[in-house]
Short mmCIF file of C-alpha atoms in Angstrom, two decimals:
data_model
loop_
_atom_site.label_atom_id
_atom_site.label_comp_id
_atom_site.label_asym_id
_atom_site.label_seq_id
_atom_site.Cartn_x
_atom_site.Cartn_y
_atom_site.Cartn_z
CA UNK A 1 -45.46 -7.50 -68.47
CA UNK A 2 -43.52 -4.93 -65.97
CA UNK A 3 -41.82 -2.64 -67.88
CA UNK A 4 -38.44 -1.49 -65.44
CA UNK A 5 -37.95 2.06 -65.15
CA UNK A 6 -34.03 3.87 -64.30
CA UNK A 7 -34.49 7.04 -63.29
CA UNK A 8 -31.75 9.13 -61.70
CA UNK A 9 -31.96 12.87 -60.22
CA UNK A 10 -29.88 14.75 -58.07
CA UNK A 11 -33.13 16.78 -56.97
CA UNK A 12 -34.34 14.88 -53.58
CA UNK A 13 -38.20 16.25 -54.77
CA UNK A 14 -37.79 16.06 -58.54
CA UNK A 15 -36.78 12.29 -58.19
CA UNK A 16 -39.42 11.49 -55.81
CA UNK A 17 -41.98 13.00 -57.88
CA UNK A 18 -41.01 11.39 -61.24
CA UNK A 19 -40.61 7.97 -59.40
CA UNK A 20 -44.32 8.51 -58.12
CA UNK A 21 -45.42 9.42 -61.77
CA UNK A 22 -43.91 6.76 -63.47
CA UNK A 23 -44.38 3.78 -61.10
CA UNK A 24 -48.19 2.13 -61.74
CA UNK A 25 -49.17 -1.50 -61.87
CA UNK A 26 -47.30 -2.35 -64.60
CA UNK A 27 -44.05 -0.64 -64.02
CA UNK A 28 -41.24 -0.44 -61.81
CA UNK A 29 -39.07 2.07 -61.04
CA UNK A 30 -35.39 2.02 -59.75
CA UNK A 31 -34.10 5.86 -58.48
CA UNK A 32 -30.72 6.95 -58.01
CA UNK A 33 -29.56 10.16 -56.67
CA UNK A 34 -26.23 10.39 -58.53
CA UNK A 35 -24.74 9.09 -62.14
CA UNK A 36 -22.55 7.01 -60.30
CA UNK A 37 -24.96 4.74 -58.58
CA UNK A 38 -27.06 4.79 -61.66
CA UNK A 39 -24.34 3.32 -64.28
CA UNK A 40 -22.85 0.80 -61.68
CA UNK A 41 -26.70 -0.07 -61.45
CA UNK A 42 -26.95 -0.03 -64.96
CA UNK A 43 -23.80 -1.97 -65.46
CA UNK A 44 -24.59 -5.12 -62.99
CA UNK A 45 -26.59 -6.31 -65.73
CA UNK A 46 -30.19 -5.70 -65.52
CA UNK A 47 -31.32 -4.08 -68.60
CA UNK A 48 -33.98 -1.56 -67.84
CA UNK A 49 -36.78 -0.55 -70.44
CA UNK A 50 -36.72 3.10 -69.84
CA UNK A 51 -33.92 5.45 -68.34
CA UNK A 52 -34.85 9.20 -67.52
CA UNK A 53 -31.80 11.10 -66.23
CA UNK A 54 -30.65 14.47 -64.98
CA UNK A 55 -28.21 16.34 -66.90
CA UNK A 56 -26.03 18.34 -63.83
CA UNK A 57 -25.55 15.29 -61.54
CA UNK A 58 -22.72 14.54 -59.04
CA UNK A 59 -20.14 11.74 -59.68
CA UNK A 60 -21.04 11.47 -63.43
CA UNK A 61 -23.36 13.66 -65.46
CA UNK A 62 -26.27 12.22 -66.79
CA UNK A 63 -24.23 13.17 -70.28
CA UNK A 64 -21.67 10.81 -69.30
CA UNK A 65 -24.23 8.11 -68.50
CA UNK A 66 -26.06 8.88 -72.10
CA UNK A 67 -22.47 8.15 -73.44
CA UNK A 68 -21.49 4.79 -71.76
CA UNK A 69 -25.52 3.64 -72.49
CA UNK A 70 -24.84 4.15 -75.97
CA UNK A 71 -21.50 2.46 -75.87
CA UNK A 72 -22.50 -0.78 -73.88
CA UNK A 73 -23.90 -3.82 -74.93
CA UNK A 74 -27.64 -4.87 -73.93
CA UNK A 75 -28.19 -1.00 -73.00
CA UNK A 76 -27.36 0.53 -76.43
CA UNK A 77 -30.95 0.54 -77.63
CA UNK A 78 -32.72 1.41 -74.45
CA UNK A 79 -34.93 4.86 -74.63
CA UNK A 80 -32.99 7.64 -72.75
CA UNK A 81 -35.06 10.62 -71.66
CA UNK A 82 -32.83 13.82 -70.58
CA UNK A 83 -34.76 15.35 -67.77
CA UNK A 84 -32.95 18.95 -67.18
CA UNK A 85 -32.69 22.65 -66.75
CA UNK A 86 -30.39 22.58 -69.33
CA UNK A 87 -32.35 24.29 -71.97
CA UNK A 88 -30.63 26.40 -74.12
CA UNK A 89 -30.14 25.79 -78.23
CA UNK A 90 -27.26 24.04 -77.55
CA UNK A 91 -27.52 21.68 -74.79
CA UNK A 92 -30.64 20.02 -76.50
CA UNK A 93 -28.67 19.67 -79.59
CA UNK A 94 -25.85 18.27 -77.40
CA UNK A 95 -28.12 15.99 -75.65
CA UNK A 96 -29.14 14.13 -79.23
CA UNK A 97 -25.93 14.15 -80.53
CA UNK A 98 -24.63 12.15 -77.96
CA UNK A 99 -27.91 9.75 -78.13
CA UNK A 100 -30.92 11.04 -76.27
CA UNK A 101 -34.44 9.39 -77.37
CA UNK A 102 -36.30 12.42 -75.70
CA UNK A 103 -35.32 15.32 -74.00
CA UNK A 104 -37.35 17.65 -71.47
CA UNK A 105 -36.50 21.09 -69.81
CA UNK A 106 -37.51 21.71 -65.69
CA UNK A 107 -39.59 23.05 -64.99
CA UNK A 108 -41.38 20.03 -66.75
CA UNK A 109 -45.19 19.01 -66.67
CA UNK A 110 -45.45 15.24 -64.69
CA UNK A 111 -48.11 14.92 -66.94
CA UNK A 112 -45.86 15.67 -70.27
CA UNK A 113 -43.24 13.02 -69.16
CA UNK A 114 -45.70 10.39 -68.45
CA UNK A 115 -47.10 10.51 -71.81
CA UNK A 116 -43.72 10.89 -73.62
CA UNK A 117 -42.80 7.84 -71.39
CA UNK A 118 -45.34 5.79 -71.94
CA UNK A 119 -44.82 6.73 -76.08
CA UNK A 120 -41.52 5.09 -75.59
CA UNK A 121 -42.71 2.05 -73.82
CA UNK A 122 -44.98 0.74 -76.31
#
């Protein structure tokens, strides 16, 4: 089974380094540079397994993402991972209260999100 991965990132190396971390033989990995393209990707139909997204992101905010996930049917219960320098108290807090699975702070350990990735995708 191929487990498909949404990631979207803002950060031209941050995005090509998680999509080289998370894609392996049995996963694959779609990247998008903005919110935008990421919910109209997300929207089309095709039901990922695993979404990590950026917080600060042009177009929509990975926040605003998090909040349309949670609203839409056949994405509601997908594992969202908040990938961000966002770090204070109170964004973390923010980030579960509007329906984050996981969240990590950047700088982040590749390492780290693999393994809380591949938690989620058992």
């Amino acid at each position: 089974m191929t487990h498909k991965i949404v990631i979207a990132d803002d950060d031209d190396t941050i995005r090509e380094i998680v999509e080289f971390k998370l894609s392996g033989r049995d996963r694959s990995v779609t990247a998008f540079e903005n919110g935008r393209e990421c919910w109209e990707h997300l929207e089309s139909g095709d039901s990922p397994d695993l979404i990590v997204l950026d917080v600060m992101m042009p177009g929509l905010t990975g926040l605003q993402v998090l909040e349309r996930i949670r609203e839409a049917d056949g994405l509601s219960s997908v594992p969202v991972i908040m990938l961000t320098s966002r770090g204070r108290e109170e964004h973390v807090v923010e980030g579960f209260e509007r329906g984050a699975t996981d969240y990590m702070t950047k700088p982040f350990s590749p390492n780290e999100l693999v393994a809380r990735v591949n938690s989620r995708l058992r």
